[in-house]
Structures are given as C-alpha cells and as structure tokens.
Amino acid sequence: MTRTRYTTPRFQLRLVAAKDVVLGPGKADLLEAIERTGSISSASRELGMSYKKGWQLIDTMNRHLPAPVVETRTGGSERGGAYLTPLGEEVLMRYRALQQRLDPQTCREARELLALLETAPETSS
C-alpha cells in the first residue's frame, strides 16, 4: 500500500480489497485527469507519474471492480484517447461524495477525531 506522510493529521479515504488499494485519492485524481484530458498519458503527465504507473493504477481498479472504469480508443490524436466508462464516472462521483461528507470543515465527527490527535503527546519516530 502507498504510504504518505503529512505534517498535520488529515483524512484519506481508501477502498481496499485484498492487498490492493482499489480506490484512493491518487486514483480518483487520475480518473478526473483522464476525464478532463481524454488521455491516459496526458493525465499521468499532469499528475507527475509515468504512463506505465497510470496504467497500473487503472489496471488495479479494473481488476477489482465488476467492469472497467477506463476504456481506450485507438486512432491517433484525432479519434484516439481514453474515457471514463459509466462505472468509472459513478465510482468517481461516489468517492468524491464520501470525501465531502468526511471533510472536517463540514463533518463534526471528523473535527472531533482530529482534535483528539491535537491533544495527544508527541512521539518521536
């Protein structure tokens, strides 16, 4: 699983199956970038990752969900590219909706949980 480090506590919503993160913030960002750019390579480049890494993330989602979330068309710059499938659009929409519900700005429970961390003694790593 991906390990991220932040200077302040924050929530990260991840859907995990077996040992794979099926959907998390990075994959959601990739889906949005593909939707915006119409291209896996452009989306990957925009997010600072290799084309191969972008494909690996898509493959993980596609393997765990009942149908592909991204499909591609061949045909060069005129007709080729990538797009979200209806399932991909739904997965992204539901993920972003859950993120909104857990946002500490609007979710009392999230604020209270983060406040507990502020009162915890610091530990050295």
XYZ file of N, CA and C in Angstrom:
375
model
N 0.829 -1.183 0.000
C 0.000 0.000 0.000
C 0.873 1.245 0.000
N 0.337 2.293 -0.530
C 1.058 3.548 -0.587
C 1.143 4.157 0.804
N 2.294 4.659 1.143
C 2.489 5.337 2.420
C 2.729 6.804 2.121
N 1.961 7.643 2.761
C 2.141 9.075 2.576
C 2.428 9.699 3.929
N 3.142 10.797 3.915
C 3.484 11.480 5.153
C 3.015 12.931 5.054
N 2.369 13.375 6.110
C 1.868 14.747 6.173
C 2.317 15.378 7.480
N 2.495 16.682 7.454
C 2.920 17.382 8.660
C 1.766 17.584 9.632
N 0.540 17.594 9.154
C -0.633 17.705 10.025
C -1.570 16.542 9.743
N -2.299 16.080 10.760
C -3.223 14.969 10.547
C -4.307 15.325 9.542
N -4.693 14.343 8.740
C -5.765 14.533 7.761
C -6.381 13.183 7.446
N -7.568 13.221 6.885
C -8.247 12.009 6.482
C -7.886 11.654 5.051
N -7.752 10.365 4.781
C -7.616 9.862 3.418
C -8.559 8.686 3.290
N -9.477 8.792 2.385
C -10.451 7.746 2.145
C -9.876 6.762 1.136
N -9.809 5.482 1.518
C -9.286 4.443 0.629
C -10.194 3.229 0.678
N -10.453 2.676 -0.479
C -11.185 1.423 -0.601
C -10.151 0.349 -0.879
N -10.048 -0.626 0.022
C -9.003 -1.647 -0.067
C -9.647 -3.015 -0.238
N -9.096 -3.816 -1.151
C -9.519 -5.201 -1.345
C -8.260 -6.044 -1.444
N -8.228 -7.112 -0.669
C -7.034 -7.946 -0.580
C -5.879 -7.034 -0.174
N -4.813 -6.995 -0.945
C -3.669 -6.133 -0.611
C -3.640 -4.868 -1.453
N -4.641 -4.674 -2.280
C -4.636 -3.538 -3.205
C -5.532 -2.400 -2.727
N -5.039 -1.186 -2.910
C -5.895 -0.016 -2.746
C -6.650 0.111 -4.063
N -7.934 -0.223 -4.035
C -8.746 -0.186 -5.251
C -9.029 1.250 -5.648
N -9.303 2.091 -4.652
C -9.581 3.494 -4.928
C -9.120 4.323 -3.752
N -8.393 5.372 -4.059
C -7.916 6.311 -3.057
C -7.741 7.662 -3.722
N -7.154 8.603 -3.013
C -7.045 9.953 -3.563
C -6.277 10.026 -4.883
N -5.198 9.265 -5.005
C -4.408 9.305 -6.239
C -5.158 8.735 -7.426
N -5.845 7.634 -7.223
C -6.604 7.026 -8.318
C -7.788 7.908 -8.705
N -8.433 8.522 -7.718
C -9.532 9.441 -8.030
C -9.019 10.637 -8.839
N -7.855 11.157 -8.450
C -7.261 12.268 -9.205
C -6.946 11.835 -10.639
N -6.456 10.603 -10.792
C -6.156 10.092 -12.136
C -7.428 9.987 -12.970
N -8.500 9.464 -12.387
C -9.763 9.376 -13.127
C -10.237 10.763 -13.562
N -10.155 11.726 -12.659
C -10.556 13.096 -13.015
C -9.686 13.662 -14.135
N -8.397 13.402 -14.069
C -7.486 13.916 -15.099
C -7.762 13.253 -16.447
N -8.085 11.963 -16.451
C -8.434 11.287 -17.704
C -9.728 11.875 -18.264
N -10.673 12.119 -17.390
C -11.943 12.714 -17.818
C -11.705 14.093 -18.440
N -10.810 14.850 -17.827
C -10.521 16.217 -18.286
C -9.700 16.238 -19.567
N -8.683 15.353 -19.661
C -7.748 15.414 -20.784
C -8.096 14.466 -21.928
N -8.850 13.401 -21.621
C -9.171 12.412 -22.641
C -7.988 11.540 -23.017
N -7.009 11.465 -22.113
C -5.784 10.741 -22.436
C -5.127 10.230 -21.162
N -4.723 8.960 -21.174
C -4.004 8.408 -20.027
C -2.619 9.035 -19.931
N -1.948 9.207 -21.051
C -0.601 9.787 -20.999
C -0.644 11.239 -20.536
N -1.593 12.020 -21.023
C -1.711 13.420 -20.584
C -2.083 13.502 -19.115
N -3.002 12.640 -18.695
C -3.427 12.639 -17.294
C -2.261 12.251 -16.390
N -1.520 11.233 -16.776
C -0.373 10.789 -15.979
C 0.680 11.883 -15.891
N 0.977 12.491 -17.030
C 1.967 13.568 -17.065
C 1.522 14.730 -16.170
N 0.243 15.082 -16.235
C -0.297 16.168 -15.422
C -0.114 15.889 -13.924
N -0.198 14.609 -13.545
C -0.079 14.226 -12.141
C 1.351 13.865 -11.739
N 2.287 13.991 -12.670
C 3.691 13.736 -12.364
C 4.033 12.264 -12.223
N 3.328 11.419 -12.972
C 3.641 9.988 -12.927
C 3.876 9.486 -14.332
N 4.491 8.339 -14.435
C 4.750 7.763 -15.749
C 3.460 7.196 -16.334
N 3.459 7.042 -17.642
C 2.336 6.414 -18.338
C 2.127 4.998 -17.801
N 3.226 4.282 -17.582
C 3.145 2.909 -17.058
C 2.470 2.893 -15.693
N 2.827 3.824 -14.814
C 2.213 3.901 -13.483
C 0.722 4.197 -13.609
N 0.363 5.107 -14.500
C -1.055 5.409 -14.728
C -1.823 4.160 -15.130
N -1.247 3.393 -16.058
C -1.888 2.153 -16.493
C -1.985 1.143 -15.361
N -0.966 1.073 -14.513
C -1.009 0.142 -13.374
C -2.147 0.497 -12.421
N -2.333 1.780 -12.172
C -3.421 2.209 -11.293
C -4.785 1.876 -11.895
N -4.917 2.108 -13.198
C -6.173 1.780 -13.884
C -6.408 0.278 -13.843
N -5.358 -0.496 -14.085
C -5.482 -1.947 -14.071
C -5.955 -2.450 -12.708
N -5.428 -1.885 -11.636
C -5.856 -2.287 -10.292
C -7.350 -2.039 -10.111
N -7.808 -0.868 -10.511
C -9.242 -0.576 -10.388
C -10.054 -1.536 -11.247
N -9.631 -1.730 -12.483
C -10.373 -2.598 -13.407
C -10.439 -4.047 -12.916
N -9.377 -4.530 -12.272
C -9.359 -5.916 -11.789
C -10.314 -6.149 -10.628
N -10.527 -5.127 -9.807
C -11.339 -5.303 -8.603
C -12.802 -4.897 -8.771
N -13.092 -4.115 -9.749
C -14.475 -3.683 -9.961
C -15.134 -4.588 -11.000
N -16.456 -4.612 -11.053
C -17.144 -5.559 -11.936
C -16.978 -5.287 -13.430
N -16.540 -4.101 -13.785
C -16.341 -3.731 -15.186
C -15.250 -2.665 -15.226
N -14.660 -2.427 -16.394
C -13.609 -1.398 -16.479
C -14.121 -0.004 -16.107
N -13.223 0.791 -15.523
C -13.545 2.184 -15.203
C -13.028 3.135 -16.270
N -12.068 2.662 -17.060
C -11.489 3.448 -18.151
C -11.422 2.557 -19.377
N -11.788 3.129 -20.519
C -11.622 2.428 -21.792
C -10.854 3.340 -22.730
N -10.198 2.722 -23.704
C -9.394 3.487 -24.663
C -9.918 3.278 -26.070
N -9.616 4.264 -26.909
C -9.917 4.189 -28.349
C -8.616 4.420 -29.087
N -8.387 3.646 -30.111
C -7.199 3.874 -30.929
C -7.569 4.823 -32.059
N -6.569 5.433 -32.657
C -6.845 6.304 -33.774
C -6.041 7.573 -33.796
N -5.033 7.665 -32.977
C -4.182 8.854 -33.022
C -4.833 10.052 -32.370
N -4.286 11.223 -32.659
C -4.728 12.446 -31.985
C -6.141 12.861 -32.385
N -6.625 12.424 -33.523
C -7.959 12.835 -33.973
C -9.088 12.060 -33.299
N -8.923 10.739 -33.178
C -10.021 9.940 -32.644
C -9.631 9.057 -31.471
N -8.375 8.999 -31.142
C -7.924 8.122 -30.070
C -8.082 8.764 -28.710
N -7.724 8.006 -27.695
C -7.746 8.561 -26.353
C -8.369 7.614 -25.355
N -8.684 8.154 -24.198
C -9.256 7.370 -23.114
C -10.444 8.130 -22.539
N -11.356 7.373 -21.970
C -12.530 7.987 -21.356
C -13.013 7.119 -20.201
N -13.719 7.750 -19.269
C -14.306 7.005 -18.174
C -15.556 6.299 -18.670
N -15.722 5.075 -18.245
C -16.944 4.340 -18.542
C -18.031 4.855 -17.593
N -19.276 4.480 -17.828
C -20.317 4.866 -16.867
C -19.983 4.407 -15.437
N -19.401 3.199 -15.304
C -18.989 2.740 -13.973
C -17.885 3.633 -13.423
N -16.927 4.017 -14.251
C -15.858 4.907 -13.810
C -16.398 6.237 -13.324
N -17.362 6.789 -14.045
C -17.991 8.049 -13.628
C -18.704 7.888 -12.291
N -19.403 6.765 -12.124
C -20.132 6.521 -10.875
C -19.180 6.319 -9.699
N -18.136 5.530 -9.905
C -17.151 5.288 -8.847
C -16.540 6.611 -8.402
N -16.134 7.442 -9.355
C -15.538 8.735 -9.037
C -16.533 9.627 -8.301
N -17.767 9.683 -8.768
C -18.780 10.526 -8.140
C -19.041 10.087 -6.701
N -19.181 8.784 -6.477
C -19.453 8.280 -5.128
C -18.252 8.487 -4.195
N -17.048 8.321 -4.707
C -15.848 8.548 -3.906
C -15.772 10.008 -3.483
N -15.947 10.923 -4.428
C -15.871 12.354 -4.099
C -16.995 12.762 -3.137
N -18.169 12.156 -3.264
C -19.272 12.455 -2.346
C -18.911 12.029 -0.919
N -18.294 10.850 -0.778
C -17.863 10.405 0.549
C -16.777 11.313 1.112
N -15.860 11.728 0.266
C -14.823 12.660 0.721
C -15.451 13.932 1.267
N -16.442 14.446 0.569
C -17.122 15.670 1.016
C -17.786 15.467 2.372
N -18.431 14.316 2.556
C -19.127 14.046 3.822
C -18.155 13.949 4.987
N -16.928 13.504 4.730
C -15.934 13.349 5.792
C -15.033 14.572 5.959
N -15.257 15.603 5.185
C -14.429 16.804 5.264
C -14.593 17.446 6.648
N -13.495 17.650 7.365
C -13.592 18.248 8.701
C -14.266 19.616 8.722
N -14.275 20.300 7.609
C -14.960 21.595 7.555
C -16.467 21.443 7.754
N -17.006 20.299 7.353
C -18.456 20.104 7.422
C -18.879 18.932 8.303
N -17.946 18.096 8.714
C -18.268 16.887 9.475
C -17.785 17.038 10.924
N -18.729 17.154 11.844
C -18.398 17.333 13.251
C -17.541 16.179 13.779
N -17.903 14.945 13.434
C -17.156 13.788 13.936
C -15.708 13.810 13.468
N -15.490 14.221 12.239
C -14.120 14.315 11.719
C -13.327 15.364 12.488
N -13.942 16.514 12.739
C -13.257 17.562 13.518
C -12.917 17.063 14.915
N -13.872 16.369 15.550
C -13.648 15.884 16.911
C -12.530 14.836 16.950
N -12.491 13.971 15.963
C -11.439 12.956 15.912
C -10.069 13.600 15.703
N -9.988 14.567 14.805
C -8.725 15.269 14.597
C -8.313 16.037 15.845
N -9.279 16.585 16.586
C -8.974 17.319 17.816
C -8.325 16.399 18.845
N -8.705 15.122 18.861
C -8.084 14.183 19.789
C -6.590 14.048 19.506
N -6.227 14.085 18.241
C -4.807 13.991 17.880
C -4.028 15.219 18.348
N -4.688 16.360 18.360
C -4.016 17.583 18.785
C -3.676 17.544 20.263
N -4.433 16.772 21.048
C -4.183 16.701 22.489
C -3.266 15.542 22.859
N -2.905 14.704 21.892
C -2.041 13.564 22.179
C -0.609 14.019 22.358
N 0.148 13.372 23.256
C 1.573 13.739 23.411
C 2.337 13.392 22.151
N 3.326 14.174 21.821
C 4.139 13.919 20.622
C 5.026 12.713 20.858
N 5.198 11.939 19.797
C 6.093 10.780 19.858
C 7.213 10.989 18.867
N 8.385 10.525 19.201
C 9.499 10.629 18.240
C 9.512 9.408 17.356
N 9.932 9.583 16.101
C 9.960 8.453 15.169
C 11.311 7.884 14.975
